Short mmCIF file of C-alpha atoms in Angstrom, two decimals:
data_model
loop_
_atom_site.label_atom_id
_atom_site.label_comp_id
_atom_site.label_asym_id
_atom_site.label_seq_id
_atom_site.Cartn_x
_atom_site.Cartn_y
_atom_site.Cartn_z
CA ASN A 9 102.42 99.64 88.43
CA CYS A 10 100.92 97.04 90.70
CA SER A 11 98.26 98.03 93.19
CA CYS A 12 98.90 94.78 95.09
CA GLN A 13 98.88 94.92 98.87
CA VAL A 14 102.03 93.35 100.27
CA ALA A 15 103.00 93.47 103.94
CA PRO A 16 106.22 95.37 104.72
CA ALA A 17 107.65 92.27 106.43
CA GLU A 18 107.15 90.26 103.22
CA LEU A 19 108.98 92.90 101.17
CA GLU A 20 111.79 92.97 103.73
CA SER A 21 112.15 89.18 103.44
CA VAL A 22 112.40 89.42 99.65
CA LEU A 23 114.97 92.22 99.88
CA LEU A 24 117.04 90.31 102.44
CA SER A 25 117.13 87.28 100.13
CA HIS A 26 119.29 89.29 97.69
CA PRO A 27 122.97 88.38 98.18
CA LEU A 28 124.12 92.03 97.94
CA ILE A 29 121.64 93.38 100.51
CA VAL A 30 122.73 93.09 104.14
CA ASP A 31 119.81 94.91 105.80
CA ALA A 32 116.44 96.33 104.79
CA ALA A 33 113.46 98.11 106.28
CA VAL A 34 110.13 98.86 104.59
CA ILE A 35 107.70 101.51 105.83
CA PRO A 36 104.38 102.76 104.43
CA VAL A 37 104.40 106.25 102.89
CA GLU A 38 101.28 108.27 102.06
CA ASP A 39 100.38 108.35 98.34
CA GLU A 40 97.61 110.46 96.80
CA GLU A 41 96.57 107.81 94.26
CA THR A 42 96.71 104.60 96.30
CA GLY A 43 96.64 105.76 99.91
CA GLN A 44 99.98 104.20 100.83
CA ILE A 45 103.02 102.85 99.02
CA PRO A 46 105.99 100.95 100.46
CA MET A 47 109.30 102.80 100.90
CA ALA A 48 112.33 100.55 101.24
CA TYR A 49 115.60 101.47 102.94
CA VAL A 50 118.37 99.12 101.88
CA VAL A 51 121.92 98.59 103.14
CA ARG A 52 124.12 97.22 100.37
CA ALA A 53 127.01 94.85 101.00
CA ALA A 54 130.40 96.53 101.30
CA GLY A 55 131.77 97.35 97.86
CA SER A 56 128.44 96.63 96.15
CA GLU A 57 127.33 98.84 93.28
CA LEU A 58 123.76 97.52 93.40
CA SER A 59 121.44 100.18 91.94
CA GLU A 60 117.91 101.20 92.87
CA ASP A 61 116.69 99.90 89.49
CA GLN A 62 118.36 96.53 90.10
CA VAL A 63 116.65 96.25 93.49
CA ILE A 64 113.26 97.13 91.97
CA GLN A 65 113.74 94.54 89.21
CA PHE A 66 114.77 91.91 91.76
CA VAL A 67 111.68 92.49 93.92
CA ALA A 68 109.37 92.58 90.88
CA GLY A 69 110.74 89.21 89.78
CA GLN A 70 109.88 87.50 93.05
#
């Protein structure tokens, strides 16, 4: 797990660069260990079977 600090807008930009994601929003959520972690809400393209794990792998690879 990365304890990197990344702005929500930056994460949204990465998410929106995925061809199967049509909309995304990232908000901070309280976390006991780190203080806050990002929570992403993603709208997949119609008919897409994009999984949560695939989204996480995509973001981690950027």
